[in-house]
Amino acid sequence: MSLQFAYWAPNVSGGLVISNIPQKTEWSFEANSRYARIAEQVGFDYVLLQTRFFASYGAENQLEAATLASALAATTKKINIITAVLPGLWHPGVFAKIISTIDHISSGRVSVNVVSGWFKGEFNGYGEPWLDHDERYRRSEEFINVLRELWKNETTTFKGDFYRLNDAPLKPKPLQPPKVFQGGNSKAAREMAGRVSDVYFMNGNSIENLKNQIEDVKANANGRDIQFGVNGFVIVRETEEKAKQVLKEIVLQADKEAVEGFESQVQFAGKASPQGEGMWANSSFENLVQYNDGFRTGLIGTPEQVANQIIELKKIGVDIILTGFLHYEEEIKTFGETIIPLVRQKEQELKEKAGAL
């Protein structure tokens, strides 16, 4: 199967790096609508909308993900819109209805990314309980199960530890069952992905570590079909030296206070798992300047180098490359026009080589 390509929507201010480096990236609806139209024209398959309610890591302004997804559904034609959601701040019945509505607006182009939560301040601020690490994943699993029951059944009765539904209807149903995405590095996250998710998103990491995660989730899936996505921050320049210089400048101009604030939040959440191995538990300051460890994936260099690294990710079982950029408008276009065709060419070469064996 051919690789698919996604990008993070910059629906929060500050772009995709916690740095004071100048960025040609805007967070407004008008900008995000423009980026999405460019992306679908140049070959991207998905756009992922971030869920954020309170300012964190310098992101002072946030557009709510599901609301923006609905607007993008009406202004695009092909791209699949993944809206992130925080169980605990949404009821799954309400959210199932919202997603079904967006599905109809988009003619079947909506998916869900269930985020179990790392930002305690949002829950405290809204007066909602902050659960222990593994309990957050148990709640997320129930949330997913309720979504699917509502999308499938005429009426749904559900008696769980977190959610109760009594003969709840949902009409109209989605045109097709929306895909459910999920992230997380911990044991609880990997086990949950194996049981209920369609796509498991991974933070940026080395090829070896990503391969280990994929193998572990597949073992937990017990034969269930599951896809894998990985986050990677993309810096493509004419030479490797120029690309690495951009990375150096991003880190040198990092907003130190914001990065350290983000670090204290996420590493507390990551190390809160019983095994102490959640997301960001072992991320360095440099890794956290791109807040999903995107530098670690190695999509930094010439077009040929970046395309080759993407093929190496495909070889270990990655299905979706989730990208972020410094200058969104021009770099989404460049990636689609330069990197995606190169990857397609290399995929064909792989296929021909396999057929010749």
mmCIF file of C-alpha atoms in Angstrom:
data_model
loop_
_atom_site.group_PDB
_atom_site.id
_atom_site.type_symbol
_atom_site.label_atom_id
_atom_site.label_comp_id
_atom_site.label_asym_id
_atom_site.label_seq_id
_atom_site.Cartn_x
_atom_site.Cartn_y
_atom_site.Cartn_z
ATOM 1 C CA MET A 1 0.000 0.000 0.000
ATOM 2 C CA SER A 2 1.283 3.486 -0.845
ATOM 3 C CA LEU A 3 2.310 5.789 1.963
ATOM 4 C CA GLN A 4 -0.141 8.477 2.939
ATOM 5 C CA PHE A 5 0.730 12.011 3.974
ATOM 6 C CA ALA A 6 -0.775 14.202 6.678
ATOM 7 C CA TYR A 7 0.083 17.562 8.173
ATOM 8 C CA TRP A 8 -0.586 19.264 11.483
ATOM 9 C CA ALA A 9 -2.947 22.198 11.078
ATOM 10 C CA PRO A 10 -1.496 25.270 12.793
ATOM 11 C CA ASN A 11 -4.826 26.029 14.463
ATOM 12 C CA VAL A 12 -2.986 27.375 17.496
ATOM 13 C CA SER A 13 -0.714 30.401 17.372
ATOM 14 C CA GLY A 14 3.053 30.045 17.406
ATOM 15 C CA GLY A 15 3.410 27.507 14.620
ATOM 16 C CA LEU A 16 4.797 24.009 15.118
ATOM 17 C CA VAL A 17 7.982 24.989 16.954
ATOM 18 C CA ILE A 18 8.368 26.729 20.303
ATOM 19 C CA SER A 19 10.807 29.266 18.928
ATOM 20 C CA ASN A 20 11.084 32.985 18.276
ATOM 21 C CA ILE A 21 12.479 32.330 14.800
ATOM 22 C CA PRO A 22 10.396 34.165 12.150
ATOM 23 C CA GLN A 23 7.728 31.852 10.703
ATOM 24 C CA LYS A 24 5.475 32.340 7.702
ATOM 25 C CA THR A 25 2.675 30.478 9.448
ATOM 26 C CA GLU A 26 -0.691 31.816 10.582
ATOM 27 C CA TRP A 27 -3.318 30.286 12.880
ATOM 28 C CA SER A 28 -6.469 31.962 11.484
ATOM 29 C CA PHE A 29 -9.357 30.180 9.774
ATOM 30 C CA GLU A 30 -8.523 31.925 6.511
ATOM 31 C CA ALA A 31 -4.918 30.687 6.634
ATOM 32 C CA ASN A 32 -5.886 27.138 7.628
ATOM 33 C CA SER A 33 -8.464 26.990 4.855
ATOM 34 C CA ARG A 34 -5.811 28.124 2.380
ATOM 35 C CA TYR A 35 -3.271 25.574 3.642
ATOM 36 C CA ALA A 36 -5.825 22.757 3.393
ATOM 37 C CA ARG A 37 -6.734 23.621 -0.192
ATOM 38 C CA ILE A 38 -3.061 23.739 -1.187
ATOM 39 C CA ALA A 39 -2.380 20.445 0.621
ATOM 40 C CA GLU A 40 -5.161 18.531 -1.096
ATOM 41 C CA GLN A 41 -4.069 19.880 -4.477
ATOM 42 C CA VAL A 42 -0.481 18.663 -4.043
ATOM 43 C CA GLY A 43 -1.224 15.179 -2.732
ATOM 44 C CA PHE A 44 -1.763 15.265 1.031
ATOM 45 C CA ASP A 45 -4.337 12.789 2.342
ATOM 46 C CA TYR A 46 -5.040 14.149 5.854
ATOM 47 C CA VAL A 47 -4.979 17.293 7.946
ATOM 48 C CA LEU A 48 -4.845 16.868 11.747
ATOM 49 C CA LEU A 49 -6.426 19.603 13.892
ATOM 50 C CA GLN A 50 -4.928 20.081 17.352
ATOM 51 C CA THR A 51 -7.115 20.223 20.458
ATOM 52 C CA ARG A 52 -6.166 22.991 22.856
ATOM 53 C CA PHE A 53 -8.321 25.131 25.144
ATOM 54 C CA PHE A 54 -5.809 26.992 27.322
ATOM 55 C CA ALA A 55 -2.573 28.697 26.320
ATOM 56 C CA SER A 56 0.462 26.469 26.630
ATOM 57 C CA TYR A 57 3.996 26.429 25.170
ATOM 58 C CA GLY A 58 3.462 29.975 23.899
ATOM 59 C CA ALA A 59 0.243 29.168 21.997
ATOM 60 C CA GLU A 60 -1.819 32.141 23.153
ATOM 61 C CA ASN A 61 -4.660 31.679 20.647
ATOM 62 C CA GLN A 62 -6.431 28.430 19.809
ATOM 63 C CA LEU A 63 -9.167 27.600 17.313
ATOM 64 C CA GLU A 64 -11.300 24.715 18.584
ATOM 65 C CA ALA A 65 -10.641 21.604 16.512
ATOM 66 C CA ALA A 66 -14.133 20.247 15.773
ATOM 67 C CA THR A 67 -15.519 23.675 14.931
ATOM 68 C CA LEU A 68 -12.644 24.325 12.543
ATOM 69 C CA ALA A 69 -13.034 20.820 11.077
ATOM 70 C CA SER A 70 -16.626 21.651 10.178
ATOM 71 C CA ALA A 71 -15.537 24.854 8.442
ATOM 72 C CA LEU A 72 -12.729 23.104 6.543
ATOM 73 C CA ALA A 73 -15.140 20.361 5.503
ATOM 74 C CA ALA A 74 -17.158 23.001 3.657
ATOM 75 C CA THR A 75 -14.153 24.651 2.000
ATOM 76 C CA THR A 76 -12.211 21.573 0.780
ATOM 77 C CA LYS A 77 -12.983 18.760 -1.637
ATOM 78 C CA LYS A 78 -10.669 15.786 -1.102
ATOM 79 C CA ILE A 79 -8.599 15.912 2.077
ATOM 80 C CA ASN A 80 -9.632 13.865 5.136
ATOM 81 C CA ILE A 81 -10.010 16.052 8.234
ATOM 82 C CA ILE A 82 -8.865 14.514 11.533
ATOM 83 C CA THR A 83 -10.193 16.369 14.549
ATOM 84 C CA ALA A 84 -8.550 15.749 17.911
ATOM 85 C CA VAL A 85 -10.730 15.361 21.003
ATOM 86 C CA LEU A 86 -10.092 15.233 24.754
ATOM 87 C CA PRO A 87 -12.282 12.721 26.622
ATOM 88 C CA GLY A 88 -13.182 14.257 29.938
ATOM 89 C CA LEU A 89 -13.884 17.629 28.354
ATOM 90 C CA TRP A 90 -16.374 16.156 25.846
ATOM 91 C CA HIS A 91 -19.174 13.624 26.250
ATOM 92 C CA PRO A 92 -18.838 10.890 23.598
ATOM 93 C CA GLY A 93 -22.532 11.096 22.694
ATOM 94 C CA VAL A 94 -22.274 14.801 21.924
ATOM 95 C CA PHE A 95 -19.022 14.300 20.059
ATOM 96 C CA ALA A 96 -20.400 11.379 18.033
ATOM 97 C CA LYS A 97 -23.167 13.702 16.838
ATOM 98 C CA ILE A 98 -20.685 16.437 15.933
ATOM 99 C CA ILE A 99 -18.523 14.032 13.936
ATOM 100 C CA SER A 100 -21.525 12.579 12.144
ATOM 101 C CA THR A 101 -22.535 16.120 11.162
ATOM 102 C CA ILE A 102 -19.031 16.925 9.854
ATOM 103 C CA ASP A 103 -19.059 13.603 8.002
ATOM 104 C CA HIS A 104 -22.182 14.695 6.106
ATOM 105 C CA ILE A 105 -20.801 18.176 5.416
ATOM 106 C CA SER A 106 -17.600 16.657 4.002
ATOM 107 C CA SER A 107 -19.217 13.674 2.201
ATOM 108 C CA GLY A 108 -17.374 11.175 4.375
ATOM 109 C CA ARG A 109 -14.008 12.924 4.932
ATOM 110 C CA VAL A 110 -13.734 13.070 8.724
ATOM 111 C CA SER A 111 -11.704 11.108 11.280
ATOM 112 C CA VAL A 112 -11.091 11.392 15.035
ATOM 113 C CA ASN A 113 -7.845 11.570 17.006
ATOM 114 C CA VAL A 114 -8.556 10.619 20.629
ATOM 115 C CA VAL A 115 -6.093 12.406 22.928
ATOM 116 C CA SER A 116 -5.987 11.019 26.452
ATOM 117 C CA GLY A 117 -4.534 14.250 27.831
ATOM 118 C CA TRP A 118 -1.312 15.633 29.251
ATOM 119 C CA PHE A 119 -2.255 19.230 30.170
ATOM 120 C CA LYS A 120 -3.558 19.115 33.725
ATOM 121 C CA GLY A 121 -4.176 22.865 33.718
ATOM 122 C CA GLU A 122 -7.060 22.558 31.267
ATOM 123 C CA PHE A 123 -8.883 20.056 33.448
ATOM 124 C CA ASN A 124 -8.242 22.044 36.621
ATOM 125 C CA GLY A 125 -9.303 25.259 34.899
ATOM 126 C CA TYR A 126 -12.616 23.791 33.777
ATOM 127 C CA GLY A 127 -13.209 22.108 37.130
ATOM 128 C CA GLU A 128 -12.926 18.577 35.754
ATOM 129 C CA PRO A 129 -11.110 15.758 37.577
ATOM 130 C CA TRP A 130 -7.569 14.925 36.468
ATOM 131 C CA LEU A 131 -7.283 11.136 36.364
ATOM 132 C CA ASP A 132 -4.193 9.025 36.896
ATOM 133 C CA HIS A 133 -2.282 8.145 33.711
ATOM 134 C CA ASP A 134 -3.695 4.692 33.005
ATOM 135 C CA GLU A 135 -7.201 5.769 34.019
ATOM 136 C CA ARG A 136 -7.069 8.427 31.298
ATOM 137 C CA TYR A 137 -6.455 5.689 28.755
ATOM 138 C CA ARG A 138 -9.262 3.542 30.182
ATOM 139 C CA ARG A 139 -11.590 6.503 29.776
ATOM 140 C CA SER A 140 -10.375 7.029 26.198
ATOM 141 C CA GLU A 141 -11.067 3.407 25.346
ATOM 142 C CA GLU A 142 -14.619 3.722 26.659
ATOM 143 C CA PHE A 143 -14.993 6.969 24.708
ATOM 144 C CA ILE A 144 -14.029 5.178 21.473
ATOM 145 C CA ASN A 145 -16.359 2.275 22.189
ATOM 146 C CA VAL A 146 -19.277 4.659 22.754
ATOM 147 C CA LEU A 147 -18.539 6.522 19.508
ATOM 148 C CA ARG A 148 -18.569 3.307 17.525
ATOM 149 C CA GLU A 149 -21.738 2.001 19.182
ATOM 150 C CA LEU A 150 -23.590 5.223 18.422
ATOM 151 C CA TRP A 151 -22.389 5.299 14.816
ATOM 152 C CA LYS A 152 -23.513 1.695 14.321
ATOM 153 C CA ASN A 153 -26.642 0.984 16.406
ATOM 154 C CA GLU A 154 -30.197 2.241 16.080
ATOM 155 C CA THR A 155 -30.043 3.098 19.796
ATOM 156 C CA THR A 156 -27.211 2.637 22.275
ATOM 157 C CA THR A 157 -27.274 1.570 25.900
ATOM 158 C CA PHE A 158 -23.841 1.620 27.511
ATOM 159 C CA LYS A 159 -22.907 1.028 31.146
ATOM 160 C CA GLY A 160 -19.245 1.819 31.691
ATOM 161 C CA ASP A 161 -17.035 3.189 34.437
ATOM 162 C CA PHE A 162 -16.955 6.647 32.839
ATOM 163 C CA TYR A 163 -19.977 6.902 30.544
ATOM 164 C CA ARG A 164 -23.623 5.828 30.749
ATOM 165 C CA LEU A 165 -26.083 5.926 27.847
ATOM 166 C CA ASN A 166 -29.709 4.854 27.927
ATOM 167 C CA ASP A 167 -31.341 3.985 24.590
ATOM 168 C CA ALA A 168 -29.535 6.916 22.979
ATOM 169 C CA PRO A 169 -30.258 7.432 19.273
ATOM 170 C CA LEU A 170 -27.983 9.048 16.714
ATOM 171 C CA LYS A 171 -29.299 10.151 13.325
ATOM 172 C CA PRO A 172 -28.048 10.719 10.766
ATOM 173 C CA LYS A 173 -25.338 8.088 10.959
ATOM 174 C CA PRO A 174 -21.975 8.856 9.334
ATOM 175 C CA LEU A 175 -21.837 7.946 5.645
ATOM 176 C CA GLN A 176 -19.035 5.546 6.586
ATOM 177 C CA PRO A 177 -17.445 4.704 9.948
ATOM 178 C CA PRO A 178 -14.878 7.436 10.687
ATOM 179 C CA LYS A 179 -11.333 6.254 11.379
ATOM 180 C CA VAL A 180 -10.132 6.493 14.962
ATOM 181 C CA PHE A 181 -6.551 7.685 15.501
ATOM 182 C CA GLN A 182 -4.676 7.610 18.806
ATOM 183 C CA GLY A 183 -1.224 8.416 20.163
ATOM 184 C CA GLY A 184 0.805 7.675 23.295
ATOM 185 C CA ASN A 185 4.038 5.828 24.059
ATOM 186 C CA SER A 186 3.169 4.120 27.338
ATOM 187 C CA LYS A 187 2.211 0.491 27.863
ATOM 188 C CA ALA A 188 -1.404 1.531 28.452
ATOM 189 C CA ALA A 189 -1.426 3.513 25.192
ATOM 190 C CA ARG A 190 0.070 0.688 23.135
ATOM 191 C CA GLU A 191 -2.332 -1.874 24.589
ATOM 192 C CA MET A 192 -5.322 0.381 23.968
ATOM 193 C CA ALA A 193 -4.219 0.980 20.377
ATOM 194 C CA GLY A 194 -3.995 -2.744 19.791
ATOM 195 C CA ARG A 195 -7.540 -3.258 21.082
ATOM 196 C CA VAL A 196 -9.546 -0.400 19.596
ATOM 197 C CA SER A 197 -7.742 2.108 17.351
ATOM 198 C CA ASP A 198 -7.530 2.164 13.562
ATOM 199 C CA VAL A 199 -4.326 4.206 13.435
ATOM 200 C CA TYR A 200 -1.589 4.556 16.054
ATOM 201 C CA PHE A 201 0.308 7.854 15.861
ATOM 202 C CA MET A 202 3.871 7.910 17.203
ATOM 203 C CA ASN A 203 5.973 10.872 18.275
ATOM 204 C CA GLY A 204 9.172 11.373 16.339
ATOM 205 C CA ASN A 205 11.882 8.856 17.134
ATOM 206 C CA SER A 206 14.702 6.773 15.704
ATOM 207 C CA ILE A 207 13.972 4.037 13.174
ATOM 208 C CA GLU A 208 14.871 1.374 15.756
ATOM 209 C CA ASN A 209 12.595 2.764 18.462
ATOM 210 C CA LEU A 210 9.706 3.265 16.041
ATOM 211 C CA LYS A 211 10.096 -0.304 14.824
ATOM 212 C CA ASN A 212 9.897 -1.583 18.403
ATOM 213 C CA GLN A 213 6.706 0.414 19.021
ATOM 214 C CA ILE A 214 5.099 -0.926 15.859
ATOM 215 C CA GLU A 215 5.951 -4.513 16.741
ATOM 216 C CA ASP A 216 4.602 -4.087 20.262
ATOM 217 C CA VAL A 217 1.284 -2.594 19.126
ATOM 218 C CA LYS A 218 0.892 -5.315 16.474
ATOM 219 C CA ALA A 219 1.425 -7.954 19.159
ATOM 220 C CA ASN A 220 -1.323 -6.316 21.234
ATOM 221 C CA ALA A 221 -3.636 -6.162 18.202
ATOM 222 C CA ASN A 222 -3.941 -9.967 17.971
ATOM 223 C CA GLY A 223 -4.431 -9.887 14.215
ATOM 224 C CA ARG A 224 -6.550 -6.722 14.067
ATOM 225 C CA ASP A 225 -5.692 -4.516 11.106
ATOM 226 C CA ILE A 226 -4.038 -1.344 12.389
ATOM 227 C CA GLN A 227 -2.072 1.371 10.629
ATOM 228 C CA PHE A 228 0.862 3.386 11.947
ATOM 229 C CA GLY A 229 1.683 7.067 11.601
ATOM 230 C CA VAL A 230 4.769 8.970 12.711
ATOM 231 C CA ASN A 231 5.342 12.658 13.373
ATOM 232 C CA GLY A 232 8.191 14.378 11.576
ATOM 233 C CA PHE A 233 9.147 18.045 11.296
ATOM 234 C CA VAL A 234 10.247 18.691 7.718
ATOM 235 C CA ILE A 235 13.124 20.970 6.746
ATOM 236 C CA VAL A 236 13.999 20.577 3.065
ATOM 237 C CA ARG A 237 16.699 22.786 1.566
ATOM 238 C CA GLU A 238 19.068 22.612 -1.439
ATOM 239 C CA THR A 239 21.864 21.172 0.726
ATOM 240 C CA GLU A 240 22.026 19.194 3.946
ATOM 241 C CA GLU A 241 24.119 21.970 5.483
ATOM 242 C CA LYS A 242 21.440 24.596 4.833
ATOM 243 C CA ALA A 243 18.720 22.365 6.272
ATOM 244 C CA LYS A 244 20.759 21.688 9.400
ATOM 245 C CA GLN A 245 21.478 25.400 9.777
ATOM 246 C CA VAL A 246 17.729 26.094 9.835
ATOM 247 C CA LEU A 247 17.332 23.480 12.579
ATOM 248 C CA LYS A 248 20.200 25.067 14.518
ATOM 249 C CA GLU A 249 18.551 28.505 14.258
ATOM 250 C CA ILE A 250 15.180 27.155 15.427
ATOM 251 C CA VAL A 251 16.797 25.698 18.543
ATOM 252 C CA LEU A 252 19.065 28.711 19.186
ATOM 253 C CA GLN A 253 16.017 31.004 19.104
ATOM 254 C CA ALA A 254 13.837 28.672 21.199
ATOM 255 C CA ASP A 255 11.477 30.339 23.651
ATOM 256 C CA LYS A 256 13.297 28.911 26.662
ATOM 257 C CA GLU A 257 10.604 29.759 29.205
ATOM 258 C CA ALA A 258 7.818 28.272 27.065
ATOM 259 C CA VAL A 259 9.817 25.109 26.279
ATOM 260 C CA GLU A 260 10.617 24.597 29.953
ATOM 261 C CA GLY A 261 6.959 25.123 30.874
ATOM 262 C CA PHE A 262 5.906 22.593 28.252
ATOM 263 C CA GLU A 263 8.623 20.211 29.462
ATOM 264 C CA SER A 264 7.421 20.360 33.070
ATOM 265 C CA GLN A 265 3.851 19.548 32.011
ATOM 266 C CA VAL A 266 4.487 16.773 29.509
ATOM 267 C CA GLN A 267 7.290 14.996 31.324
ATOM 268 C CA PHE A 268 5.191 14.950 34.483
ATOM 269 C CA ALA A 269 2.394 13.355 32.437
ATOM 270 C CA GLY A 270 4.737 10.968 30.613
ATOM 271 C CA LYS A 271 6.529 9.758 33.727
ATOM 272 C CA ALA A 272 3.189 9.326 35.530
ATOM 273 C CA SER A 273 2.600 5.989 33.821
ATOM 274 C CA PRO A 274 3.418 2.986 36.033
ATOM 275 C CA GLN A 275 6.411 2.206 33.810
ATOM 276 C CA GLY A 276 7.512 5.860 33.547
ATOM 277 C CA GLU A 277 7.636 5.558 29.750
ATOM 278 C CA GLY A 278 4.866 7.774 28.464
ATOM 279 C CA MET A 279 5.187 10.348 25.712
ATOM 280 C CA TRP A 280 8.034 12.829 26.210
ATOM 281 C CA ALA A 281 9.361 10.966 29.285
ATOM 282 C CA ASN A 282 12.866 10.947 27.772
ATOM 283 C CA SER A 283 12.732 13.964 25.433
ATOM 284 C CA SER A 284 15.578 16.499 25.531
ATOM 285 C CA PHE A 285 15.176 20.289 25.441
ATOM 286 C CA GLU A 286 15.968 20.286 21.700
ATOM 287 C CA ASN A 287 13.388 17.544 21.053
ATOM 288 C CA LEU A 288 10.720 19.557 22.875
ATOM 289 C CA VAL A 289 11.265 22.688 20.795
ATOM 290 C CA GLN A 290 9.175 20.752 18.266
ATOM 291 C CA TYR A 291 6.484 19.597 20.621
ATOM 292 C CA ASN A 292 5.956 16.098 19.244
ATOM 293 C CA ASP A 293 9.654 15.216 18.948
ATOM 294 C CA GLY A 294 9.511 15.884 15.219
ATOM 295 C CA PHE A 295 13.225 16.591 14.761
ATOM 296 C CA ARG A 296 14.065 13.039 15.862
ATOM 297 C CA THR A 297 12.429 11.461 12.806
ATOM 298 C CA GLY A 298 15.153 12.846 10.544
ATOM 299 C CA LEU A 299 13.154 14.552 7.789
ATOM 300 C CA ILE A 300 15.838 17.234 7.511
ATOM 301 C CA GLY A 301 18.083 17.569 4.458
ATOM 302 C CA THR A 302 17.886 17.618 0.677
ATOM 303 C CA PRO A 303 14.758 16.359 -1.141
ATOM 304 C CA GLU A 304 16.563 13.091 -1.902
ATOM 305 C CA GLN A 305 17.642 12.585 1.720
ATOM 306 C CA VAL A 306 14.161 13.280 3.086
ATOM 307 C CA ALA A 307 12.512 10.976 0.531
ATOM 308 C CA ASN A 308 15.012 8.217 1.373
ATOM 309 C CA GLN A 309 14.277 8.560 5.097
ATOM 310 C CA ILE A 310 10.550 8.344 4.411
ATOM 311 C CA ILE A 311 11.144 5.098 2.498
ATOM 312 C CA GLU A 312 13.091 3.727 5.475
ATOM 313 C CA LEU A 313 10.047 4.503 7.635
ATOM 314 C CA LYS A 314 7.823 2.669 5.160
ATOM 315 C CA LYS A 315 10.107 -0.388 5.364
ATOM 316 C CA ILE A 316 9.507 -0.756 9.125
ATOM 317 C CA GLY A 317 5.729 -0.532 8.737
ATOM 318 C CA VAL A 318 4.860 3.174 8.843
ATOM 319 C CA ASP A 319 1.744 3.949 6.777
ATOM 320 C CA ILE A 320 1.244 7.688 7.350
ATOM 321 C CA ILE A 321 3.821 10.486 7.567
ATOM 322 C CA LEU A 322 2.508 13.321 9.760
ATOM 323 C CA THR A 323 4.378 16.500 8.868
ATOM 324 C CA GLY A 324 4.972 19.932 10.343
ATOM 325 C CA PHE A 325 6.704 22.911 8.726
ATOM 326 C CA LEU A 326 8.294 26.254 9.559
ATOM 327 C CA HIS A 327 6.759 28.230 6.684
ATOM 328 C CA TYR A 328 3.449 26.539 6.014
ATOM 329 C CA GLU A 329 2.185 27.974 2.764
ATOM 330 C CA GLU A 330 5.342 27.572 0.722
ATOM 331 C CA GLU A 331 6.639 24.395 2.387
ATOM 332 C CA ILE A 332 3.396 22.384 2.127
ATOM 333 C CA LYS A 333 3.434 23.199 -1.583
ATOM 334 C CA THR A 334 7.118 22.312 -1.975
ATOM 335 C CA PHE A 335 6.690 19.052 -0.076
ATOM 336 C CA GLY A 336 3.748 18.015 -2.242
ATOM 337 C CA GLU A 337 5.366 18.987 -5.504
ATOM 338 C CA THR A 338 8.876 17.692 -4.732
ATOM 339 C CA ILE A 339 8.984 15.108 -1.939
ATOM 340 C CA ILE A 340 5.748 13.176 -2.567
ATOM 341 C CA PRO A 341 6.612 12.464 -6.250
ATOM 342 C CA LEU A 342 10.111 11.366 -5.198
ATOM 343 C CA VAL A 343 8.603 9.019 -2.603
ATOM 344 C CA ARG A 344 6.175 7.604 -5.189
ATOM 345 C CA GLN A 345 9.074 6.934 -7.532
ATOM 346 C CA LYS A 346 11.027 5.157 -4.796
ATOM 347 C CA GLU A 347 7.942 3.150 -3.777
ATOM 348 C CA GLN A 348 7.626 1.943 -7.364
ATOM 349 C CA GLU A 349 11.300 0.961 -7.394
ATOM 350 C CA LEU A 350 10.762 -1.011 -4.168
ATOM 351 C CA LYS A 351 7.770 -2.756 -5.695
ATOM 352 C CA GLU A 352 9.684 -3.673 -8.851
ATOM 353 C CA LYS A 353 12.621 -4.925 -6.815
ATOM 354 C CA ALA A 354 10.322 -7.099 -4.692
ATOM 355 C CA GLY A 355 8.652 -8.469 -7.810
ATOM 356 C CA ALA A 356 12.016 -9.421 -9.283
ATOM 357 C CA LEU A 357 12.966 -11.566 -6.285
#
